[in-house]
XYZ file of C-alpha atoms in Angstrom:
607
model
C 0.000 0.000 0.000
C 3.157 2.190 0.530
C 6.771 3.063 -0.747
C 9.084 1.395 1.442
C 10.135 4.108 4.511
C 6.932 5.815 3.442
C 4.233 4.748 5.514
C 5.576 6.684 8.682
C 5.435 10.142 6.968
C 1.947 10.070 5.518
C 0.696 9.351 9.262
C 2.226 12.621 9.973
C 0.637 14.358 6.986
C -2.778 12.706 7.952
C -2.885 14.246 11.327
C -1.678 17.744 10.744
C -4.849 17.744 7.961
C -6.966 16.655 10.656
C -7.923 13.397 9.149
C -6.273 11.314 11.942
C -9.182 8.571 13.081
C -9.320 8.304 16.913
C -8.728 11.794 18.286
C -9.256 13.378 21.695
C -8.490 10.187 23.488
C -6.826 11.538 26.856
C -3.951 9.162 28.112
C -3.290 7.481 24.196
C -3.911 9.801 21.374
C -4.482 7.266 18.628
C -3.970 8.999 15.166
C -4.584 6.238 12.470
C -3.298 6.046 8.875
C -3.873 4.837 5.952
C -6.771 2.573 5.800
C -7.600 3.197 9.068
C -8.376 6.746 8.165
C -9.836 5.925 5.229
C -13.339 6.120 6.430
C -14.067 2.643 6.488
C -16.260 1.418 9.026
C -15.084 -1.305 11.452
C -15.544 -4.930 10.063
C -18.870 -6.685 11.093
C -19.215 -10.222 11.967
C -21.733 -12.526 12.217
C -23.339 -13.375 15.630
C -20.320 -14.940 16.976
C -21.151 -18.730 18.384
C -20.382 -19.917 21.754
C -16.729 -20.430 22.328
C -15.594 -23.878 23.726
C -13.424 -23.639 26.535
C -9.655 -22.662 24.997
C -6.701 -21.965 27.387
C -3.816 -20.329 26.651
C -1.414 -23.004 27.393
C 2.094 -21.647 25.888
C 4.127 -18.607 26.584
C 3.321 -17.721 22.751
C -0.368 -19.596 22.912
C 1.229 -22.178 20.221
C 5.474 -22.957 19.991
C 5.923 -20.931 17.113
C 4.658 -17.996 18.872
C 1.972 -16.570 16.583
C -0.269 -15.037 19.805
C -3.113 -15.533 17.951
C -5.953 -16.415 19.865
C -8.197 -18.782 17.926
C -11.542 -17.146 19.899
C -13.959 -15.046 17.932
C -17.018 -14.509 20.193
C -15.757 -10.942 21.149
C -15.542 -9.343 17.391
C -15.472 -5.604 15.714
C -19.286 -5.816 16.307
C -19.355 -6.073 20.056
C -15.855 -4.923 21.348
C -17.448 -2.014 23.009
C -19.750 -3.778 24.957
C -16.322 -5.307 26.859
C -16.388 -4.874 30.496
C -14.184 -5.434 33.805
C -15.251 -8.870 35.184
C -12.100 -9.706 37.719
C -9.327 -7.817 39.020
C -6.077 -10.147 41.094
C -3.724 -7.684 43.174
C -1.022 -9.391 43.762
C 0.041 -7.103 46.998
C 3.780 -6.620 44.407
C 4.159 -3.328 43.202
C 6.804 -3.564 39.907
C 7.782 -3.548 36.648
C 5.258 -6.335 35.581
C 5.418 -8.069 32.356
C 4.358 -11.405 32.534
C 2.098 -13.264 29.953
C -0.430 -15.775 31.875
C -1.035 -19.059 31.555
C -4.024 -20.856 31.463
C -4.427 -24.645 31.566
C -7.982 -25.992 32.038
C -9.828 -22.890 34.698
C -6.335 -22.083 36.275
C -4.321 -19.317 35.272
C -0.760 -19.268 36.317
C 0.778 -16.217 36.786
C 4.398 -14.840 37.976
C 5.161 -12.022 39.326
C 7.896 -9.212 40.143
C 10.854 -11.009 42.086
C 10.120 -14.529 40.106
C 7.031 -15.319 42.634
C 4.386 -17.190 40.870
C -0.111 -16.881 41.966
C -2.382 -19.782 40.833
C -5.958 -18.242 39.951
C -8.983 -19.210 39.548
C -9.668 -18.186 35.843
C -12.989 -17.700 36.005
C -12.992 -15.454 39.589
C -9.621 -14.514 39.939
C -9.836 -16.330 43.595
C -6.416 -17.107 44.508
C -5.557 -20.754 45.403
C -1.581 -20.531 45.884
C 1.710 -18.558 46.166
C 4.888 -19.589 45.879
C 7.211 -17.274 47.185
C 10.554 -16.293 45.916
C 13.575 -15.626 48.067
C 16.760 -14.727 45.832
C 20.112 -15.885 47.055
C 21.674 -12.899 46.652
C 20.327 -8.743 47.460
C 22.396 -7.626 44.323
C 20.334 -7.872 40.855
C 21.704 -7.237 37.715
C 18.429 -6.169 35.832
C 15.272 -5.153 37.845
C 12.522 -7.555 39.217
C 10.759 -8.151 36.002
C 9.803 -11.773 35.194
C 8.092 -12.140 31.689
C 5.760 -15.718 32.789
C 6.121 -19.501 33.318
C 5.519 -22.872 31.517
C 3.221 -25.245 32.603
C 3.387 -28.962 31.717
C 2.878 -32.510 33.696
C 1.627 -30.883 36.478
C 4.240 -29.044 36.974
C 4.737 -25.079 37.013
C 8.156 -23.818 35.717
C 10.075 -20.339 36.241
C 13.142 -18.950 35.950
C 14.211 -16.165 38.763
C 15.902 -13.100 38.522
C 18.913 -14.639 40.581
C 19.820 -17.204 37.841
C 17.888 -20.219 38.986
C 15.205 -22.440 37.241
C 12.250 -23.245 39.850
C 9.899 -26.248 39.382
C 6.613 -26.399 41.111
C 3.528 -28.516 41.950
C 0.712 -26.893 39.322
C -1.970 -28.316 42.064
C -0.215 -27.091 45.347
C 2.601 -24.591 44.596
C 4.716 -26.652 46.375
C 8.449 -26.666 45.492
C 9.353 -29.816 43.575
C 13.112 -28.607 42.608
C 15.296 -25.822 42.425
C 18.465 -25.853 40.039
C 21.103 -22.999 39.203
C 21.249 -22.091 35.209
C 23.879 -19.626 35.666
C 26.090 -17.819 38.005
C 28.148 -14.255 38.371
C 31.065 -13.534 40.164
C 32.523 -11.222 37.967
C 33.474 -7.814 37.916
C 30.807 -5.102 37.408
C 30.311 -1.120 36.028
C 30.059 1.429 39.005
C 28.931 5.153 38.299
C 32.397 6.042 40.493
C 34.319 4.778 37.288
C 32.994 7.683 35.260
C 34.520 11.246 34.285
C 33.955 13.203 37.420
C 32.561 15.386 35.200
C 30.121 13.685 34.158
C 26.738 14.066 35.649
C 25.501 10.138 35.852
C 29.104 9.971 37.951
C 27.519 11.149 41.109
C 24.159 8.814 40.227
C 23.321 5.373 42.107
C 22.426 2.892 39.254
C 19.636 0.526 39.000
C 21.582 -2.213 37.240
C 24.819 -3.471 35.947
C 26.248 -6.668 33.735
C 25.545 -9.577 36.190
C 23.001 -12.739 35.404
C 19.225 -13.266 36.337
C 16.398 -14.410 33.982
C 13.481 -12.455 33.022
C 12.146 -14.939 29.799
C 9.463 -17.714 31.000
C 10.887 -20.709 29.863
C 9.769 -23.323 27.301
C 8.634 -27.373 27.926
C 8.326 -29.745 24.905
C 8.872 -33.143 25.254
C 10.165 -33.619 28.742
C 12.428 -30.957 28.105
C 12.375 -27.532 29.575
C 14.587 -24.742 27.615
C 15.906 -21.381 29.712
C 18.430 -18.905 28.990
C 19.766 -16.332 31.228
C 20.091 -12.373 30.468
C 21.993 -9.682 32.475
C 25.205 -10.677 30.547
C 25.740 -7.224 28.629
C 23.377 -5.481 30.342
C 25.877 -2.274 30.955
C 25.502 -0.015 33.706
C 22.001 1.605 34.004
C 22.439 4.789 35.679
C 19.041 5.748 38.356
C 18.739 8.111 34.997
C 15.488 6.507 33.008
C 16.572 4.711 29.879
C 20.212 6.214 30.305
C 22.662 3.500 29.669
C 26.949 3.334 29.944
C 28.987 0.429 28.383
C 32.485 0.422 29.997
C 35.169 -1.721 27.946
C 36.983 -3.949 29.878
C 35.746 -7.560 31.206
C 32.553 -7.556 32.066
C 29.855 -10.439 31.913
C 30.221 -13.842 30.723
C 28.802 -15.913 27.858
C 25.397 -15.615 27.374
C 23.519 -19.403 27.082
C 20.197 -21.643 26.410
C 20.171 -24.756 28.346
C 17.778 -27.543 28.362
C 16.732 -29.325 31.164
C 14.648 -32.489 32.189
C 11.238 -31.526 32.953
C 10.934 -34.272 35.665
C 14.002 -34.012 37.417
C 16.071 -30.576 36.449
C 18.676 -32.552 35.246
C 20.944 -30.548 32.802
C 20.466 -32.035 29.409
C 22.989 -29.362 27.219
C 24.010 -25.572 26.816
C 24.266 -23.888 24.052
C 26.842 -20.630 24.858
C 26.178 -17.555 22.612
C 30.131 -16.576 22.487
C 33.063 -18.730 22.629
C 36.474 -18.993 20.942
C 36.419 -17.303 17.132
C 34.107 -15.431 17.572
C 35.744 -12.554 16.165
C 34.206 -14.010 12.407
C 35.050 -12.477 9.205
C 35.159 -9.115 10.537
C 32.403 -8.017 8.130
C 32.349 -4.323 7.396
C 28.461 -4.748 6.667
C 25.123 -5.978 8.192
C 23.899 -9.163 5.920
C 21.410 -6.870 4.171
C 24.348 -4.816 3.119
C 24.375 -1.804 5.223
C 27.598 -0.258 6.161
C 28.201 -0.230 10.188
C 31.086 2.392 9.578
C 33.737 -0.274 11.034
C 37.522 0.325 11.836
C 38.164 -3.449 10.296
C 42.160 -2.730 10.269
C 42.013 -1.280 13.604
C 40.033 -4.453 14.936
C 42.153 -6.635 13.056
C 45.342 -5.387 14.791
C 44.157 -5.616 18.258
C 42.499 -9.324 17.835
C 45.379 -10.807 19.250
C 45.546 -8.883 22.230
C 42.361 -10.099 22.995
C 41.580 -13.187 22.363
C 39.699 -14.338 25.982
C 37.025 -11.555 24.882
C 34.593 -14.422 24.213
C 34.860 -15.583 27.929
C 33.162 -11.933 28.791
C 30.768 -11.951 25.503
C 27.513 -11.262 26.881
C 24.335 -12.158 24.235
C 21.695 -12.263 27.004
C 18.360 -14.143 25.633
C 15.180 -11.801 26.398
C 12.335 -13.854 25.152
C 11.007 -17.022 25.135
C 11.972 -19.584 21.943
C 9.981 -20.359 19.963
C 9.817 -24.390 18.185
C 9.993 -25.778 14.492
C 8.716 -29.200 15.254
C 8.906 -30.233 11.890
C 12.503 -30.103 11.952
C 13.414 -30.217 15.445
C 14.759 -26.468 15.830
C 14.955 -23.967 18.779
C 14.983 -20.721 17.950
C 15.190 -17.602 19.835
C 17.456 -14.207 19.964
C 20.161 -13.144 21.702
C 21.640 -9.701 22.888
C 24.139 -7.568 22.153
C 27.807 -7.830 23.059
C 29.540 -6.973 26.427
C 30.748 -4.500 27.025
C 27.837 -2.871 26.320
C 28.263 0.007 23.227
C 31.971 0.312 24.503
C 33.831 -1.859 21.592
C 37.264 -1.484 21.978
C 37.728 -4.689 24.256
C 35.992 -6.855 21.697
C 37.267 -6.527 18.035
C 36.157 -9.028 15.650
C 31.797 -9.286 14.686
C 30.997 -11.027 18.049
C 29.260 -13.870 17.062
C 26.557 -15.250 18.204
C 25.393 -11.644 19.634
C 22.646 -9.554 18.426
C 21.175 -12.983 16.503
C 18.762 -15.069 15.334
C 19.849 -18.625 16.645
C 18.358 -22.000 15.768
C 19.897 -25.188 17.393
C 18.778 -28.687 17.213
C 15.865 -29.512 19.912
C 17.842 -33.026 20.652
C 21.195 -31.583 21.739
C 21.758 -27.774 21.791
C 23.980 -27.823 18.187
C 23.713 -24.774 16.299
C 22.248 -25.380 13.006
C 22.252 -21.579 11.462
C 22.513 -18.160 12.662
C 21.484 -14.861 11.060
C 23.547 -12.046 13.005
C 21.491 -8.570 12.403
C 24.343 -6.595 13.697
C 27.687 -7.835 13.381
C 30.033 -5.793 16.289
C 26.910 -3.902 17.796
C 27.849 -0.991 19.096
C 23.908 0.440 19.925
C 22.666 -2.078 22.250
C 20.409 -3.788 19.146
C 19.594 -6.952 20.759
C 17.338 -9.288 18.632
C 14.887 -8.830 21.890
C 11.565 -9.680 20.591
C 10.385 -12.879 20.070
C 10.814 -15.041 16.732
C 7.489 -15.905 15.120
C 7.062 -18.825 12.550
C 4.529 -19.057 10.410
C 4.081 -20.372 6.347
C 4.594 -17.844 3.580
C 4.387 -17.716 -0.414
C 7.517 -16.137 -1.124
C 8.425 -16.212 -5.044
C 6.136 -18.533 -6.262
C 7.187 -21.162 -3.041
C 5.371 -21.769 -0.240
C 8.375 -20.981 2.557
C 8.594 -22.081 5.872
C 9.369 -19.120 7.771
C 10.202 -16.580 10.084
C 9.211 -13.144 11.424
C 11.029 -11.256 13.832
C 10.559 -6.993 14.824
C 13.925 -5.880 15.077
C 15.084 -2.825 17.778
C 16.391 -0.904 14.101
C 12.818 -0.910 12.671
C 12.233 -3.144 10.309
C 10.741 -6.515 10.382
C 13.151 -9.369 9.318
C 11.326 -12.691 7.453
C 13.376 -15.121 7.159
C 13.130 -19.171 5.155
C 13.866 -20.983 9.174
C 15.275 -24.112 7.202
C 18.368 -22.280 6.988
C 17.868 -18.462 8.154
C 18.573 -17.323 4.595
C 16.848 -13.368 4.843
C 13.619 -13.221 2.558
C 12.863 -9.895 2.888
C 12.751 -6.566 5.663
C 9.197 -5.197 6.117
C 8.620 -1.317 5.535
C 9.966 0.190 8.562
C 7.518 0.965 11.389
C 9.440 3.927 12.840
C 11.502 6.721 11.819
C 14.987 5.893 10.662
C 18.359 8.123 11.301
C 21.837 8.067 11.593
C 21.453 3.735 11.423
C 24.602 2.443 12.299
C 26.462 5.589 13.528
C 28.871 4.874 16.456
C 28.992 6.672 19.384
C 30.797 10.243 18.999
C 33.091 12.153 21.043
C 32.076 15.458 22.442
C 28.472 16.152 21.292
C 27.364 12.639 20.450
C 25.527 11.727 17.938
C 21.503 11.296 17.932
C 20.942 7.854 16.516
C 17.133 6.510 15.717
C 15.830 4.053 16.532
C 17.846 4.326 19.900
C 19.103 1.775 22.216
C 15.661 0.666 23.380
C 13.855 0.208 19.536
C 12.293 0.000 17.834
C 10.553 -3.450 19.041
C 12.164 -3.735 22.480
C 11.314 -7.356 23.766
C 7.470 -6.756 23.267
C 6.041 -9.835 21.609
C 4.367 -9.649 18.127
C 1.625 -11.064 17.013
C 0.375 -12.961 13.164
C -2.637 -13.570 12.355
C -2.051 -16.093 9.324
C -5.616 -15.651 7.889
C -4.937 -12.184 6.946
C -1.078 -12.361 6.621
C -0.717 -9.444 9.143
C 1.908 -9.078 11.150
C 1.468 -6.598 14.252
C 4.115 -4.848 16.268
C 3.868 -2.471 18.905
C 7.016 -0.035 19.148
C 8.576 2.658 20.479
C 10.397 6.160 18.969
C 12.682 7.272 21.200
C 15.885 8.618 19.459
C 18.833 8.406 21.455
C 22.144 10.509 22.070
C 25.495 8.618 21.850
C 28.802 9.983 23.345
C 32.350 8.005 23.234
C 34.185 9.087 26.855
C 37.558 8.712 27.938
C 38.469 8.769 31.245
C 42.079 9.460 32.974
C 42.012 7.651 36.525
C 44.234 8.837 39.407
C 47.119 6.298 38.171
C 46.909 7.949 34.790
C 45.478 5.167 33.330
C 42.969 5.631 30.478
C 39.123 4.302 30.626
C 37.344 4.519 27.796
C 32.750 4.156 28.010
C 29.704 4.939 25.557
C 26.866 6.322 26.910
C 23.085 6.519 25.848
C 20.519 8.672 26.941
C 17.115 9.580 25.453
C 16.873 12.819 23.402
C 13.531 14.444 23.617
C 11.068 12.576 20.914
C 8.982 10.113 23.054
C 5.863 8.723 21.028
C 5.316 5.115 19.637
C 3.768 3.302 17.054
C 0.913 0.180 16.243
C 1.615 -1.260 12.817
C -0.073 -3.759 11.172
C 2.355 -5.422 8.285
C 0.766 -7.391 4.960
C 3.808 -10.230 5.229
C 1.867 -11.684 2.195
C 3.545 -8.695 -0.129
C 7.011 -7.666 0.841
C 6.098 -6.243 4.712
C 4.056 -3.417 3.055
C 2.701 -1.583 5.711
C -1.655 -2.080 5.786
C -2.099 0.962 8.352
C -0.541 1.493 11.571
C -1.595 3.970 14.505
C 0.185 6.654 16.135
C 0.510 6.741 20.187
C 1.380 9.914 22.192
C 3.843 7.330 24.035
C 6.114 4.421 23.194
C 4.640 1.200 22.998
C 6.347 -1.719 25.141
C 4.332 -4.264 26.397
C 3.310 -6.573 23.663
C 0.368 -7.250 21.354
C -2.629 -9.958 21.250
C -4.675 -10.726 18.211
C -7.610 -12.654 18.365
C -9.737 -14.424 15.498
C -12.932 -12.148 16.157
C -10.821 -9.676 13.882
C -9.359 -7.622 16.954
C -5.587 -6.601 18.022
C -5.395 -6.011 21.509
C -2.511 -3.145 23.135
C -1.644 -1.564 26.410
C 0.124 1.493 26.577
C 1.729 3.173 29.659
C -0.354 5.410 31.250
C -2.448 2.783 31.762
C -5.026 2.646 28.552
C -5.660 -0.828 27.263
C -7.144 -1.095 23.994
C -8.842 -3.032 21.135
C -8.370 -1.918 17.276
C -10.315 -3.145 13.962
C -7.337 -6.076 12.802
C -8.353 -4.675 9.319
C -8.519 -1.098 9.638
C -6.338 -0.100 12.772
C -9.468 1.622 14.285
C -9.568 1.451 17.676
C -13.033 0.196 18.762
C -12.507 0.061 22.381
C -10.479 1.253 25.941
C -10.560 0.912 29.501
C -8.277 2.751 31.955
C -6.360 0.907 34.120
C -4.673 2.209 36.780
C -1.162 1.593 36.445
C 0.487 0.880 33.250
C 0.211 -1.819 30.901
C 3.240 -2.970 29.854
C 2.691 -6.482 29.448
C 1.332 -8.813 26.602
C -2.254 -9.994 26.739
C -3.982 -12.803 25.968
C -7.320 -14.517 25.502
C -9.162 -17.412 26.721
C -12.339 -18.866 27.459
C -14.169 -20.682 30.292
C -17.979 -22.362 30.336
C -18.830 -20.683 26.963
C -17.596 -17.109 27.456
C -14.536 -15.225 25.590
C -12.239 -13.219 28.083
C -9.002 -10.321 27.748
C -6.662 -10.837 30.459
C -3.849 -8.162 30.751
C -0.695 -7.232 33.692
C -1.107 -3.864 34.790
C 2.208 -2.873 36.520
C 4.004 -0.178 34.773
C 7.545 -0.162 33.705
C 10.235 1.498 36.067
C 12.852 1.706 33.035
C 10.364 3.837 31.560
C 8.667 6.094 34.095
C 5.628 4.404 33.640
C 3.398 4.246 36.491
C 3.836 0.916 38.599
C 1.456 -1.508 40.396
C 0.002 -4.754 41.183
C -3.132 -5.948 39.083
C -3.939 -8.595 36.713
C -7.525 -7.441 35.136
C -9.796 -9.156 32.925
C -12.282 -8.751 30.620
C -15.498 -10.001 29.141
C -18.734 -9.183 27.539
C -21.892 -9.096 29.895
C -23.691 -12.701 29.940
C -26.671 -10.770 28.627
């Protein structure tokens, strides 16, 4: 429907005529484009029948990921008949992100600090807690925790002190406890910074370390985790500000299985390890320069070849599974030390990637590295989705993922080969521009996206594929500090630079990634998307507004304000005949959204 790079600009133009759809909404001013503002009315349906009962069993609601829920009784027709019908406070104010789970009329939920509730689905009663209690006071990357995996009777999560934590699904009892990953290792202080420099006399929220926000993954007796934290950088109590100091920081990143009955450890699968300096490629895959210093690199490989050992490529989302031919897949982050390079010459490998190993024992069949040598922070964050395409004339097996630089990457997941990048869904500038001495430079998307770890959503039927993202360009500066024994220190920092909105896009994958409409929010979208067969795409947003749009249009049919924000994917399922929306409200501390407690659902009236 649009030039490539396009679509972006003529939602600007739309709104300053006026035609925007949506306005005057206080909270999330929805300014729709293209089709959505095209004065088409929102699809109707016929009277929707009476759903049979349909959990939402998976992290992704199937292993590939696709968040489509297969439930149409709530449609375009009737979305604005929805209504409140529970509300759980969990008594946990925090960043809250987590995607329930519902097996049979329990819904499984974890919460801030790795606990985990047990619901009723249909009351929101609570009939257990399991309490966390970390092993350690220090945490390398906030209290977040993204779900759990439910399988045998058994309830699954990984904590944000490294550990994977099985429990009785019936009791909450604890059945085992096993370490994934350690840190003893040496991390970034704000006292190592120019004393000049303003974040130097800042406390900081979070350094390089290892915890695990991603709810893990069981198929066939196995259960798959990997750890993040491992290039996190030093976060500065400074919003989205973010320092990389080069030196040795972190560890390998990893994705380990592990037997679902026992915890056994089955394999590991470490993102860096020896050669992983590669071919030193001077451009992404797609053929983008990244404004490399390859003879520069080159000369100082051999003074550093143990770089792996401190490599980072922490793993942010659930995998996702090609049982056909027996692949994990998933992406990993970027390299430590975060931004700061000069400690790790060579492309990094397997950072800021799309991974697939075998399912049987943790071997890497292909890899499809976005940003060889990132120096931005680009981690492949959001989850891959799989789904079937006709690419060419073929009908492909393949892959979808939303990328932090803008773009949507679809790729054949036999062997990772790149089909083609989507239109990009927010502005683009200065791509691939390292950090800059003095001034900086202002760099968009910035280190957070893009599509930060929010999970997509496809709905196959009408080969759209819909991201929720943020615009939020961001100022790089190279430092060098002299300490008191004259020693030099060199760190990259990132902090936001005044442009805060985000975007809803809807992408045709059946033609190229053209964009069908997409809707602009007055602030950045993290948090995740839900599509549902009805013909709806559900979104939060961070002053608390949850929504429902027209999946062919982008109108927005529907909102409710919730009183925190929410920042956390939703999903559908349905009990005794009836359809319901269940969605985290708990903010986002990272971004200065407004924190709490609830897990609220929804449902039209029984009458």
């Amino acid at each position: 429907m649009t030039q490539r790079g396009s679509a972006f600009s003529r939602s600007q133009r739309a709104a300053h005529r006026g035609l925007a759809c949506g306005t005057g909404l206080a909270g999330l001013l929805l300014l729709a484009s293209l089709a959505g503002c095209a004065g088409l009315s929102p699809t109707v349906a016929a009277t929707p029948q009476r759903p049979a009962d349909t959990g939402w069993a998976v992290h992704g609601n199937d292993l590939g990921g696709q968040r489509l829920s297969p439930l149409a009784a709530i449609t375009p027709a009737n979305v604005a008949r929805l209504a409140p019908q529970w509300t759980h406070r969990s008594g946990v104010t925090g960043s809250f992100q987590a995607t329930p789970i519902v097996v049979g009329a329990v819904m499984y939920l974890s919460l801030p600090m790795s606990s985990v509730v047990a619901l009723d689905a249909k009351s929101g009663r609570e009939l257990w807690r399991y309490q966390h209690q970390p092993r350690t006071k220090k945490l390398c990357c906030g209290p977040a925790n993204r779900g759990v995996a439910v399988a045998a009777g058994k309830v699954y999560v990984g904590s944000v002190d490294g550990r994977l934590i099985a429990l009785d699904a019936n009791s909450g009892a604890l059945l085992w406890d096993v370490t994934v990953a350690e840190y003893a290792g040496a991390t970034e202080a704000t006292s190592q910074l120019q004393t000049d420099d303003p974040m130097s006399k800042l406390g900081a929220t979070g350094s390089t370390g290892v915890g695990i926000g991603a709810a893990p993954l069981v198929y066939e007796g196995k259960v798959f985790i990997g750890i993040n934290g491992v290039g996190y950088g030093l976060h500065p109590d400074q919003g989205l500000a973010v320092v990389g100091v080069a030196g040795q920081y972190g560890r390998p990143g990893l994705m380990a299985a592990f037997d679902a009955a026992s915890g056994k450890p089955l394999w590991r699968f470490d993102i860096t390890g020896p050669g992983w300096e590669g071919g030193f490629g001077d451009r992404t895959p797609d053929g983008t320069p990244l404004q490399r210093d390859i003879a520069t690199e080159r000369a100082a490989a051999s003074g550093q070849r143990d770089a792996w050992k401190f490599g980072g490529g922490s793993i942010y989302a659930t995998p996702v599974i090609d049982t056909e031919r027996g692949l994990l897949i998933f992406g990993t982050g970027n390299p430590s030390p975060q931004m700061a390079d000069a400690s790790r010459p060579g492309d990094n490998l397997y950072t800021s990637s799309l991974v697939a190993l075998e399912l049987a024992s943790g071997k890497r069949v292909w890899h499809y590295q976005q940003i060889p040598h990132d120096r931005w922070g680009y981690d492949v964050a959001s989850p891959p989705v799989l789904m079937e395409l006709s690419h060419q004339g073929q009908r492909i097996p393949a892959l979808a993922q939303a990328s932090k630089l803008g773009w949507v990457y679809v790729h054949d997941r036999r062997d990772g080969r790149l089909l083609f990048k989507s239109d990009a869904f927010v502005p683009q500038k200065n791509l691939f521009t390292p950090p800059q001495p003095g001034a900086g430079v202002v760099v968009a998307p910035g280190i957070a996206g893009g599509a930060n770890w929010s999970p997509s959503a496809y709905d196959a039927q009408r080969a759209l594929f819909f991201v929720g993202a943020l615009h939020l360009p961001t100022r790089y500066t190279a430092h060098r500090a002299t300490r008191p024994d004259g020693s030099v220190l060199d760190y990259a920092s990132s902090q936001n630079e005044g442009e805060s909105w985000g975007t809803l896009s809807a992408l045709d994958l059946a033609n190229g990634g053209r964009m069908a409409w997409q809707v602009k929010t007055d602030e950045p979208l993290i948090g995740g998307v839900l599509a549902t067969a009805g013909g709806l795409v559900f979104a939060g947003a961070g002053k608390g507004l949850f929504a429902a749009f027209d999946s062919a249009t982008g109108q927005r049919l529907w909102q409710h304000q919730c009183d925190a924000g929410v920042n956390a994917p939703p999903i559908s399922y349905a009990i005794d005949g009836r359809q319901y929306v269940a969605v985290a409200a708990g903010g986002n501390a990272l971004f200065g959204f407004k924190q709490g407690d609830s897990l609220a659902v929804f449902a039209l009236p029984e009458n």
